CSV table of C-alpha atoms in Angstrom, one decimal:
chain,number,residue,atom,x,y,z
A,1,UNK,CA,17.6,-14.9,-72.6
A,2,UNK,CA,19.2,-18.3,-72.6
A,3,UNK,CA,18.8,-20.6,-75.6
A,4,UNK,CA,16.5,-22.9,-73.5
A,5,UNK,CA,14.3,-20.0,-72.5
A,6,UNK,CA,14.1,-18.7,-76.1
A,7,UNK,CA,13.1,-22.1,-77.3
A,8,UNK,CA,10.4,-22.4,-74.6
A,9,UNK,CA,9.1,-19.0,-75.5
A,10,UNK,CA,9.0,-19.9,-79.2
A,11,UNK,CA,7.1,-23.2,-78.4
A,12,UNK,CA,4.7,-21.3,-76.1
A,13,UNK,CA,3.7,-19.0,-79.0
A,14,UNK,CA,3.4,-21.7,-81.6
A,15,UNK,CA,-0.1,-22.6,-83.0
A,16,UNK,CA,-2.2,-24.8,-80.7
A,17,UNK,CA,-3.2,-27.2,-83.5
A,18,UNK,CA,-6.4,-28.5,-85.1
A,19,UNK,CA,-7.1,-31.1,-82.5
A,20,UNK,CA,-7.0,-28.5,-79.7
A,21,UNK,CA,-9.4,-26.3,-81.5
A,22,UNK,CA,-11.8,-29.1,-82.1
A,23,UNK,CA,-11.7,-29.9,-78.4
A,24,UNK,CA,-12.2,-26.2,-77.7
A,25,UNK,CA,-15.3,-26.0,-80.0
A,26,UNK,CA,-16.8,-29.1,-78.4
A,27,UNK,CA,-16.1,-27.7,-74.9
A,28,UNK,CA,-18.0,-24.5,-75.9
A,29,UNK,CA,-21.1,-26.5,-76.9
A,30,UNK,CA,-20.9,-28.6,-73.8
A,31,UNK,CA,-20.6,-25.7,-71.5
A,32,UNK,CA,-23.4,-23.7,-73.2
A,33,UNK,CA,-25.6,-26.7,-72.4
A,34,UNK,CA,-24.4,-26.7,-68.8
A,35,UNK,CA,-25.0,-23.0,-68.5
A,36,UNK,CA,-28.6,-23.3,-69.7
A,37,UNK,CA,-29.3,-26.4,-67.6
A,38,UNK,CA,-27.9,-24.9,-64.3
A,39,UNK,CA,-30.2,-21.9,-64.6
A,40,UNK,CA,-33.3,-23.8,-65.8
A,41,UNK,CA,-33.1,-26.3,-62.9
A,42,UNK,CA,-33.4,-23.8,-59.9
A,43,UNK,CA,-35.9,-21.7,-61.8
A,44,UNK,CA,-38.1,-24.8,-62.2
A,45,UNK,CA,-37.4,-25.7,-58.5
A,46,UNK,CA,-38.6,-22.4,-57.1
A,47,UNK,CA,-41.9,-23.0,-58.8
A,48,UNK,CA,-42.2,-26.1,-56.5
A,49,UNK,CA,-40.7,-24.7,-53.2
A,50,UNK,CA,-39.4,-21.6,-51.5
A,51,UNK,CA,-37.4,-23.5,-48.9
A,52,UNK,CA,-33.7,-22.5,-48.8
A,53,UNK,CA,-32.7,-26.0,-47.7
A,54,UNK,CA,-34.6,-27.7,-50.5
A,55,UNK,CA,-33.3,-25.3,-53.1
A,56,UNK,CA,-29.8,-25.8,-51.9
A,57,UNK,CA,-30.5,-29.6,-52.1
A,58,UNK,CA,-30.2,-29.2,-55.9
A,59,UNK,CA,-26.7,-28.0,-55.6
A,60,UNK,CA,-25.9,-30.8,-53.2
A,61,UNK,CA,-27.3,-33.4,-55.6
A,62,UNK,CA,-25.4,-31.9,-58.6
A,63,UNK,CA,-22.0,-31.7,-56.9
A,64,UNK,CA,-22.3,-34.9,-54.7
A,65,UNK,CA,-20.7,-37.1,-57.4
A,66,UNK,CA,-17.4,-35.1,-56.9
A,67,UNK,CA,-17.4,-36.5,-53.4
A,68,UNK,CA,-18.5,-40.0,-54.2
A,69,UNK,CA,-17.3,-40.8,-57.8
A,70,UNK,CA,-14.3,-38.5,-58.5
A,71,UNK,CA,-11.6,-41.1,-57.6
A,72,UNK,CA,-13.2,-43.7,-59.8
A,73,UNK,CA,-13.6,-41.2,-62.7
A,74,UNK,CA,-9.9,-40.4,-62.4
A,75,UNK,CA,-8.9,-44.1,-62.5
A,76,UNK,CA,-11.1,-44.6,-65.6
A,77,UNK,CA,-9.5,-41.6,-67.3
A,78,UNK,CA,-6.1,-43.2,-66.9
A,79,UNK,CA,-7.3,-46.6,-68.0
A,80,UNK,CA,-9.5,-45.8,-71.0
A,81,UNK,CA,-9.4,-43.5,-74.0
A,82,UNK,CA,-10.0,-40.0,-72.6
A,83,UNK,CA,-11.7,-38.7,-75.7
A,84,UNK,CA,-14.2,-41.6,-75.8
A,85,UNK,CA,-15.0,-41.1,-72.1
A,86,UNK,CA,-15.9,-37.5,-72.9
A,87,UNK,CA,-18.1,-38.6,-75.8
A,88,UNK,CA,-20.0,-41.1,-73.6
A,89,UNK,CA,-20.4,-38.5,-70.8
A,90,UNK,CA,-21.9,-36.0,-73.1
A,91,UNK,CA,-24.3,-38.5,-74.6
A,92,UNK,CA,-25.4,-39.4,-71.0
A,93,UNK,CA,-25.9,-35.7,-70.3
A,94,UNK,CA,-28.0,-35.3,-73.5
A,95,UNK,CA,-30.4,-38.2,-72.5
A,96,UNK,CA,-31.1,-36.9,-68.9
A,97,UNK,CA,-32.7,-33.5,-69.6
A,98,UNK,CA,-34.6,-35.2,-72.5
A,99,UNK,CA,-36.1,-37.6,-70.0
A,100,UNK,CA,-36.9,-34.7,-67.7
A,101,UNK,CA,-38.8,-33.0,-70.6
A,102,UNK,CA,-40.8,-36.2,-70.9
A,103,UNK,CA,-41.6,-36.2,-67.2
A,104,UNK,CA,-42.7,-32.5,-67.3
A,105,UNK,CA,-44.9,-33.2,-70.4
A,106,UNK,CA,-46.5,-36.2,-68.6
A,107,UNK,CA,-46.9,-34.1,-65.4
A,108,UNK,CA,-44.6,-36.4,-63.5
A,109,UNK,CA,-42.3,-33.5,-62.5
A,110,UNK,CA,-41.4,-33.1,-58.8
A,111,UNK,CA,-38.5,-31.9,-56.7
A,112,UNK,CA,-37.3,-35.4,-56.2
A,113,UNK,CA,-37.2,-36.0,-60.0
A,114,UNK,CA,-35.0,-32.8,-60.2
A,115,UNK,CA,-32.7,-34.2,-57.5
A,116,UNK,CA,-32.2,-37.5,-59.4
A,117,UNK,CA,-31.5,-35.7,-62.8
A,118,UNK,CA,-29.1,-33.3,-61.1
A,119,UNK,CA,-27.3,-36.2,-59.5
A,120,UNK,CA,-26.9,-38.2,-62.7
A,121,UNK,CA,-25.8,-35.1,-64.7
A,122,UNK,CA,-23.2,-34.6,-62.0
A,123,UNK,CA,-21.9,-38.2,-62.4
A,124,UNK,CA,-21.5,-37.6,-66.1
A,125,UNK,CA,-19.8,-34.3,-65.4
A,126,UNK,CA,-17.1,-36.0,-63.2
A,127,UNK,CA,-16.2,-38.3,-66.1
A,128,UNK,CA,-16.2,-35.5,-68.7
A,129,UNK,CA,-14.3,-32.8,-66.7
A,130,UNK,CA,-11.6,-35.2,-65.3
A,131,UNK,CA,-11.0,-36.5,-68.9
A,132,UNK,CA,-11.0,-33.0,-70.4
A,133,UNK,CA,-8.4,-31.7,-68.0
A,134,UNK,CA,-6.2,-34.8,-68.5
A,135,UNK,CA,-6.3,-34.8,-72.3
A,136,UNK,CA,-4.9,-31.3,-72.8
A,137,UNK,CA,-1.2,-32.2,-72.2
A,138,UNK,CA,-1.6,-34.9,-74.8
A,139,UNK,CA,-2.8,-32.3,-77.3
A,140,UNK,CA,-0.4,-29.3,-76.7
A,141,UNK,CA,3.2,-28.8,-75.5
A,142,UNK,CA,3.7,-28.2,-71.8
A,143,UNK,CA,5.0,-24.7,-72.5
A,144,UNK,CA,1.6,-24.0,-74.2
A,145,UNK,CA,-0.5,-25.1,-71.2
A,146,UNK,CA,-1.2,-21.7,-69.7
A,147,UNK,CA,-2.4,-20.3,-73.1
A,148,UNK,CA,-4.3,-23.5,-73.9
A,149,UNK,CA,-6.0,-23.5,-70.5
A,150,UNK,CA,-6.7,-19.8,-70.7
A,151,UNK,CA,-8.5,-20.1,-74.1
A,152,UNK,CA,-10.4,-23.1,-72.8
A,153,UNK,CA,-11.6,-21.2,-69.7
A,154,UNK,CA,-12.5,-18.4,-72.0
A,155,UNK,CA,-14.9,-20.4,-74.1
A,156,UNK,CA,-16.2,-22.4,-71.2
A,157,UNK,CA,-17.0,-19.4,-69.1
A,158,UNK,CA,-18.4,-17.3,-71.8
A,159,UNK,CA,-20.8,-20.1,-72.8
A,160,UNK,CA,-21.4,-21.5,-69.3
A,161,UNK,CA,-22.0,-18.2,-67.6
A,162,UNK,CA,-22.2,-15.4,-70.1
A,163,UNK,CA,-24.5,-16.8,-72.8
A,164,UNK,CA,-26.0,-19.8,-71.0
A,165,UNK,CA,-27.7,-18.2,-68.0
A,166,UNK,CA,-29.6,-15.4,-69.7
A,167,UNK,CA,-30.5,-17.8,-72.6
A,168,UNK,CA,-31.7,-20.3,-70.0
A,169,UNK,CA,-33.7,-17.7,-68.2
A,170,UNK,CA,-35.3,-16.6,-71.6
A,171,UNK,CA,-36.0,-20.2,-72.6
A,172,UNK,CA,-37.7,-21.0,-69.2
A,173,UNK,CA,-39.8,-17.8,-69.6
A,174,UNK,CA,-41.1,-19.3,-72.8
A,175,UNK,CA,-41.6,-22.7,-71.1
A,176,UNK,CA,-39.7,-25.1,-68.9
A,177,UNK,CA,-39.7,-27.7,-71.7
A,178,UNK,CA,-37.6,-25.4,-73.9
A,179,UNK,CA,-35.2,-24.8,-71.0
A,180,UNK,CA,-34.3,-28.5,-70.9
A,181,UNK,CA,-34.7,-29.5,-74.5
A,182,UNK,CA,-32.0,-27.1,-75.6
A,183,UNK,CA,-29.2,-28.4,-73.4
A,184,UNK,CA,-30.0,-32.0,-74.5
A,185,UNK,CA,-29.5,-31.0,-78.1
A,186,UNK,CA,-26.3,-29.1,-77.3
A,187,UNK,CA,-24.7,-32.0,-75.4
A,188,UNK,CA,-25.5,-34.3,-78.3
A,189,UNK,CA,-23.8,-31.8,-80.7
A,190,UNK,CA,-20.8,-31.6,-78.4
A,191,UNK,CA,-20.4,-35.4,-78.4
A,192,UNK,CA,-20.6,-35.4,-82.2
A,193,UNK,CA,-17.9,-32.7,-82.3
A,194,UNK,CA,-15.5,-34.9,-80.2
A,195,UNK,CA,-15.7,-37.6,-82.8
A,196,UNK,CA,-13.9,-35.3,-85.2
A,197,UNK,CA,-10.8,-35.4,-83.0
A,198,UNK,CA,-8.4,-38.0,-84.4
A,199,UNK,CA,-6.0,-40.2,-82.5
A,200,UNK,CA,-5.8,-42.4,-79.5
A,201,UNK,CA,-5.8,-40.8,-76.0
A,202,UNK,CA,-5.3,-43.9,-73.9
A,203,UNK,CA,-2.2,-43.8,-71.6
A,204,UNK,CA,0.4,-46.6,-71.7
A,205,UNK,CA,0.1,-49.2,-68.9
A,206,UNK,CA,3.1,-51.4,-68.2
A,207,UNK,CA,1.3,-53.7,-65.8
A,208,UNK,CA,-2.2,-54.8,-65.0
A,209,UNK,CA,-3.4,-53.3,-61.8
A,210,UNK,CA,-6.6,-53.2,-59.8
A,211,UNK,CA,-8.8,-50.1,-59.8
A,212,UNK,CA,-8.2,-49.8,-56.0
A,213,UNK,CA,-4.4,-49.8,-56.6
A,214,UNK,CA,-4.7,-47.1,-59.3
A,215,UNK,CA,-6.8,-44.9,-57.0
A,216,UNK,CA,-4.3,-45.3,-54.2
A,217,UNK,CA,-1.4,-44.4,-56.4
A,218,UNK,CA,-3.0,-41.1,-57.4
A,219,UNK,CA,-3.9,-40.3,-53.8
A,220,UNK,CA,-0.3,-40.9,-52.6
A,221,UNK,CA,1.1,-38.7,-55.3
A,222,UNK,CA,-1.1,-35.8,-54.2
A,223,UNK,CA,-0.6,-36.5,-50.5
A,224,UNK,CA,3.2,-36.4,-50.9
A,225,UNK,CA,3.3,-33.2,-53.0
A,226,UNK,CA,3.1,-30.2,-50.7
A,227,UNK,CA,2.4,-27.6,-53.3
A,228,UNK,CA,-0.4,-29.5,-55.0
A,229,UNK,CA,-1.8,-30.7,-51.7
A,230,UNK,CA,-2.0,-27.1,-50.4
A,231,UNK,CA,-3.6,-25.8,-53.6
A,232,UNK,CA,-6.2,-28.6,-53.4
A,233,UNK,CA,-7.2,-27.7,-49.9
A,234,UNK,CA,-7.4,-24.0,-50.7
A,235,UNK,CA,-9.5,-24.6,-53.8
A,236,UNK,CA,-11.7,-26.8,-51.6
A,237,UNK,CA,-12.3,-23.8,-49.3
A,238,UNK,CA,-13.0,-21.6,-52.3
A,239,UNK,CA,-15.6,-24.0,-53.6
A,240,UNK,CA,-17.2,-24.6,-50.2
A,241,UNK,CA,-17.7,-20.8,-49.7
A,242,UNK,CA,-18.9,-20.2,-53.3
A,243,UNK,CA,-21.2,-23.2,-53.3
A,244,UNK,CA,-22.8,-22.0,-50.0
A,245,UNK,CA,-23.4,-18.6,-51.4
A,246,UNK,CA,-24.6,-19.4,-54.9
A,247,UNK,CA,-26.8,-22.4,-53.9
A,248,UNK,CA,-29.3,-19.9,-52.4
A,249,UNK,CA,-28.4,-16.7,-54.5
A,250,UNK,CA,-31.6,-17.3,-56.5
A,251,UNK,CA,-33.7,-16.7,-53.3
A,252,UNK,CA,-31.7,-13.4,-52.7
A,253,UNK,CA,-32.1,-12.2,-56.2
A,254,UNK,CA,-35.3,-13.5,-58.0
A,255,UNK,CA,-38.9,-12.5,-57.4
A,256,UNK,CA,-40.8,-9.5,-56.0
A,257,UNK,CA,-40.3,-10.8,-52.4
A,258,UNK,CA,-36.5,-11.1,-52.7
A,259,UNK,CA,-34.0,-8.5,-51.7
A,260,UNK,CA,-32.9,-7.7,-55.2
A,261,UNK,CA,-36.3,-8.2,-56.9
A,262,UNK,CA,-34.9,-9.4,-60.2
A,263,UNK,CA,-36.8,-11.4,-62.9
A,264,UNK,CA,-35.5,-14.7,-64.1
A,265,UNK,CA,-33.8,-13.0,-67.1
A,266,UNK,CA,-32.3,-10.3,-64.8
A,267,UNK,CA,-30.8,-13.0,-62.6
A,268,UNK,CA,-29.2,-14.6,-65.6
A,269,UNK,CA,-27.8,-11.2,-66.6
A,270,UNK,CA,-26.4,-10.7,-63.1
A,271,UNK,CA,-24.5,-14.1,-63.4
A,272,UNK,CA,-23.4,-13.0,-66.8
A,273,UNK,CA,-21.3,-10.2,-65.3
A,274,UNK,CA,-19.0,-12.7,-63.6
A,275,UNK,CA,-18.8,-14.7,-66.8
A,276,UNK,CA,-17.7,-11.6,-68.7
A,277,UNK,CA,-15.0,-11.0,-66.2
A,278,UNK,CA,-13.9,-14.6,-66.5
A,279,UNK,CA,-13.8,-14.2,-70.3
A,280,UNK,CA,-11.5,-11.2,-69.9
A,281,UNK,CA,-9.5,-13.0,-67.3
A,282,UNK,CA,-8.9,-15.9,-69.6
A,283,UNK,CA,-7.0,-13.6,-72.0
A,284,UNK,CA,-4.9,-11.7,-69.5
A,285,UNK,CA,-4.2,-14.5,-67.0
A,286,UNK,CA,-1.0,-15.6,-68.7
A,287,UNK,CA,0.3,-12.0,-68.8
A,288,UNK,CA,-0.7,-11.2,-65.2
A,289,UNK,CA,1.0,-14.4,-64.0
A,290,UNK,CA,4.2,-13.4,-65.9
A,291,UNK,CA,4.1,-9.8,-64.6
A,292,UNK,CA,3.2,-10.3,-60.9
A,293,UNK,CA,4.6,-13.8,-60.4
A,294,UNK,CA,2.5,-16.8,-59.3
A,295,UNK,CA,2.5,-16.1,-55.6
A,296,UNK,CA,1.3,-12.5,-55.9
A,297,UNK,CA,-1.3,-13.5,-58.5
A,298,UNK,CA,-2.7,-16.2,-56.2
A,299,UNK,CA,-2.9,-13.7,-53.3
A,300,UNK,CA,-4.8,-11.3,-55.4
A,301,UNK,CA,-7.2,-14.0,-56.4
A,302,UNK,CA,-8.0,-14.9,-52.8
A,303,UNK,CA,-8.8,-11.2,-52.0
A,304,UNK,CA,-11.0,-11.0,-55.1
A,305,UNK,CA,-12.9,-14.2,-54.4
A,306,UNK,CA,-13.6,-13.1,-50.8
A,307,UNK,CA,-15.2,-9.9,-52.0
A,308,UNK,CA,-17.0,-11.8,-54.7
A,309,UNK,CA,-18.6,-14.2,-52.3
A,310,UNK,CA,-19.2,-11.8,-49.4
A,311,UNK,CA,-20.5,-8.7,-51.3
A,312,UNK,CA,-24.2,-9.6,-51.1
A,313,UNK,CA,-23.9,-9.3,-47.3
A,314,UNK,CA,-23.5,-5.5,-47.6
A,315,UNK,CA,-25.5,-4.6,-50.7
A,316,UNK,CA,-28.4,-5.8,-52.8
A,317,UNK,CA,-27.9,-3.2,-55.6
A,318,UNK,CA,-27.4,-4.9,-59.0
A,319,UNK,CA,-25.3,-1.9,-60.2
A,320,UNK,CA,-22.8,-2.6,-57.4
A,321,UNK,CA,-22.9,-6.4,-57.4
A,322,UNK,CA,-22.5,-6.5,-61.2
A,323,UNK,CA,-19.0,-4.9,-61.3
A,324,UNK,CA,-18.0,-6.9,-58.2
A,325,UNK,CA,-19.0,-10.2,-59.9
A,326,UNK,CA,-17.1,-9.0,-63.0
A,327,UNK,CA,-13.8,-8.6,-61.1
A,328,UNK,CA,-14.4,-11.8,-59.1
A,329,UNK,CA,-14.9,-13.8,-62.3
A,330,UNK,CA,-11.7,-12.4,-63.7
A,331,UNK,CA,-9.7,-13.4,-60.6
A,332,UNK,CA,-11.2,-16.8,-60.4
A,333,UNK,CA,-9.9,-17.6,-63.9
A,334,UNK,CA,-6.5,-16.3,-62.9
A,335,UNK,CA,-6.4,-18.7,-60.0
A,336,UNK,CA,-7.6,-21.6,-62.2
A,337,UNK,CA,-5.2,-21.0,-65.1
A,338,UNK,CA,-2.2,-20.9,-62.7
A,339,UNK,CA,-3.2,-23.9,-60.6
A,340,UNK,CA,-4.5,-26.2,-63.4
A,341,UNK,CA,-1.4,-25.5,-65.7
A,342,UNK,CA,0.9,-26.1,-62.8
A,343,UNK,CA,-0.8,-29.4,-61.9
A,344,UNK,CA,-0.6,-30.6,-65.6
A,345,UNK,CA,3.1,-29.8,-65.8
A,346,UNK,CA,4.0,-31.4,-62.4
A,347,UNK,CA,2.0,-34.7,-62.8
A,348,UNK,CA,3.2,-37.5,-65.1
A,349,UNK,CA,0.7,-38.2,-67.9
A,350,UNK,CA,0.0,-41.7,-66.8
A,351,UNK,CA,-1.2,-40.4,-63.4
A,352,UNK,CA,-2.9,-37.2,-64.5
A,353,UNK,CA,-6.4,-38.5,-64.5
A,354,UNK,CA,-6.1,-39.9,-61.0
A,355,UNK,CA,-4.3,-36.9,-59.6
A,356,UNK,CA,-6.8,-34.6,-61.2
A,357,UNK,CA,-9.6,-36.6,-59.6
A,358,UNK,CA,-7.9,-36.8,-56.2
A,359,UNK,CA,-7.3,-33.1,-56.3
A,360,UNK,CA,-10.9,-32.5,-57.2
A,361,UNK,CA,-12.1,-34.7,-54.4
A,362,UNK,CA,-10.6,-32.2,-52.1
A,363,UNK,CA,-11.3,-29.2,-54.2
A,364,UNK,CA,-14.8,-30.0,-55.5
A,365,UNK,CA,-15.9,-32.5,-52.9
A,366,UNK,CA,-16.6,-29.6,-50.6
A,367,UNK,CA,-19.2,-28.2,-52.9
A,368,UNK,CA,-22.2,-30.4,-51.8
A,369,UNK,CA,-21.2,-29.8,-48.2
A,370,UNK,CA,-20.9,-26.0,-48.8
A,371,UNK,CA,-24.3,-26.0,-50.5
A,372,UNK,CA,-26.0,-27.8,-47.6
A,373,UNK,CA,-24.3,-25.6,-45.0
A,374,UNK,CA,-25.2,-22.5,-47.0
A,375,UNK,CA,-28.9,-23.5,-47.0
A,376,UNK,CA,-28.9,-24.3,-43.3
A,377,UNK,CA,-27.1,-21.0,-42.4
A,378,UNK,CA,-29.5,-19.0,-44.7
A,379,UNK,CA,-32.5,-20.7,-43.1
A,380,UNK,CA,-31.2,-20.1,-39.5
A,381,UNK,CA,-29.3,-16.8,-39.7
A,382,UNK,CA,-30.6,-15.2,-42.9
A,383,UNK,CA,-29.1,-14.9,-46.4
A,384,UNK,CA,-26.9,-11.9,-45.8
A,385,UNK,CA,-25.3,-13.3,-42.6
A,386,UNK,CA,-24.5,-16.4,-44.6
A,387,UNK,CA,-22.8,-14.4,-47.4
A,388,UNK,CA,-20.7,-12.5,-44.7
A,389,UNK,CA,-19.5,-15.8,-43.1
A,390,UNK,CA,-18.4,-17.2,-46.4
A,391,UNK,CA,-16.5,-14.1,-47.4
A,392,UNK,CA,-14.6,-14.1,-44.1
A,393,UNK,CA,-13.9,-17.9,-44.5
A,394,UNK,CA,-12.3,-17.2,-47.9
A,395,UNK,CA,-10.0,-14.6,-46.4
A,396,UNK,CA,-8.5,-17.2,-44.0
A,397,UNK,CA,-6.7,-18.7,-47.0
A,398,UNK,CA,-4.2,-15.9,-46.9
A,399,UNK,CA,-2.7,-17.8,-43.9
A,400,UNK,CA,-1.5,-20.6,-46.3
A,401,UNK,CA,0.3,-18.3,-48.8
A,402,UNK,CA,3.7,-18.6,-47.0
A,403,UNK,CA,3.8,-22.2,-48.4
A,404,UNK,CA,3.2,-21.0,-52.0
A,405,UNK,CA,6.2,-18.7,-52.5
A,406,UNK,CA,7.5,-18.2,-56.1
A,407,UNK,CA,10.6,-20.1,-55.1
A,408,UNK,CA,8.7,-23.1,-53.9
A,409,UNK,CA,6.3,-23.1,-56.9
A,410,UNK,CA,9.2,-22.8,-59.4
A,411,UNK,CA,11.1,-25.6,-57.7
A,412,UNK,CA,8.0,-27.9,-58.0
A,413,UNK,CA,7.5,-26.9,-61.6
A,414,UNK,CA,11.0,-27.7,-62.7
A,415,UNK,CA,11.3,-31.1,-61.1
A,416,UNK,CA,12.0,-33.9,-63.6
């Protein structure tokens, strides 16, 4: 091992620091709130309608801000203090479900009210998530990014998908008010936790520029970087397919008339299996990446996600889908740890918010489109046909892997 490699290995294994762990704890609270909220919303919606298109509309509303607001969120993350943006975003997310509780108590609840709340929570999420990914390289060393991102994904997914969904299902079983009051309290606690992180997280700006110029600079960086551009497109296809499938999964899984016949709590437990896999994946991703190489690891993730999305097309047995979701969750985290850490290392800090948002415009902006298409396909062709189509679509990503060789990825990673 060369002296440089030995030093990098020593740095990678060093403690992540108090500021990182405060961010980690706040992220756990925030994602627990999100996990409860995302299960409570469709469970309330299916009490109002059984239409696949209208149910999918909730996912469209929740993810539409990534299509409409992502670039602005990225520019703000590079202009303002990223920690403060995260605080304000969580405060906004705390207020919205509290207002929904008030509407339910006053009997003003309707599907359109759910759409508005989902949309506004999505706007706050774009600000929070863009700032959260951009702040990490300011808190830990670049050689620690894979470990730092892995631990973050661990707590995010265990709370968002492992604890949150069954807890959300249980709370809604007691009453829909409880299902929305709890995430409001948790988002408030997460905002308070961020106030404990000391320091300034505003990037240095040499010249005054317009918001439009800032957005354009981030877009051009992503456009001109072949590796990042390819990964953004591939992640966009992933998210299109998974959003299409999971926007209407509740209709496939919940209720005596559904194919799976699960209760609300059972549905939460089914989603928990993928979260458990993701939790395991967050601890092994760094070692799998080192052992297999990044190109082989990304190929494995594509295959796993295709099975994950497409498996309900061939079975409705929870004891089969549970293990499939477990493996799928594990491989999704492998993909995310590799791609996010690579993006954070490649991108200059002053551009990271904008590049993150431009990347997510491609990667996440497909989610509302996927949710809408999933609802339409399920309405016209049936749920299982839609799952099959999305599984096959994911497999087409293997055709882009010749661009993402280990040599090409390493060359991009080591550029000054």
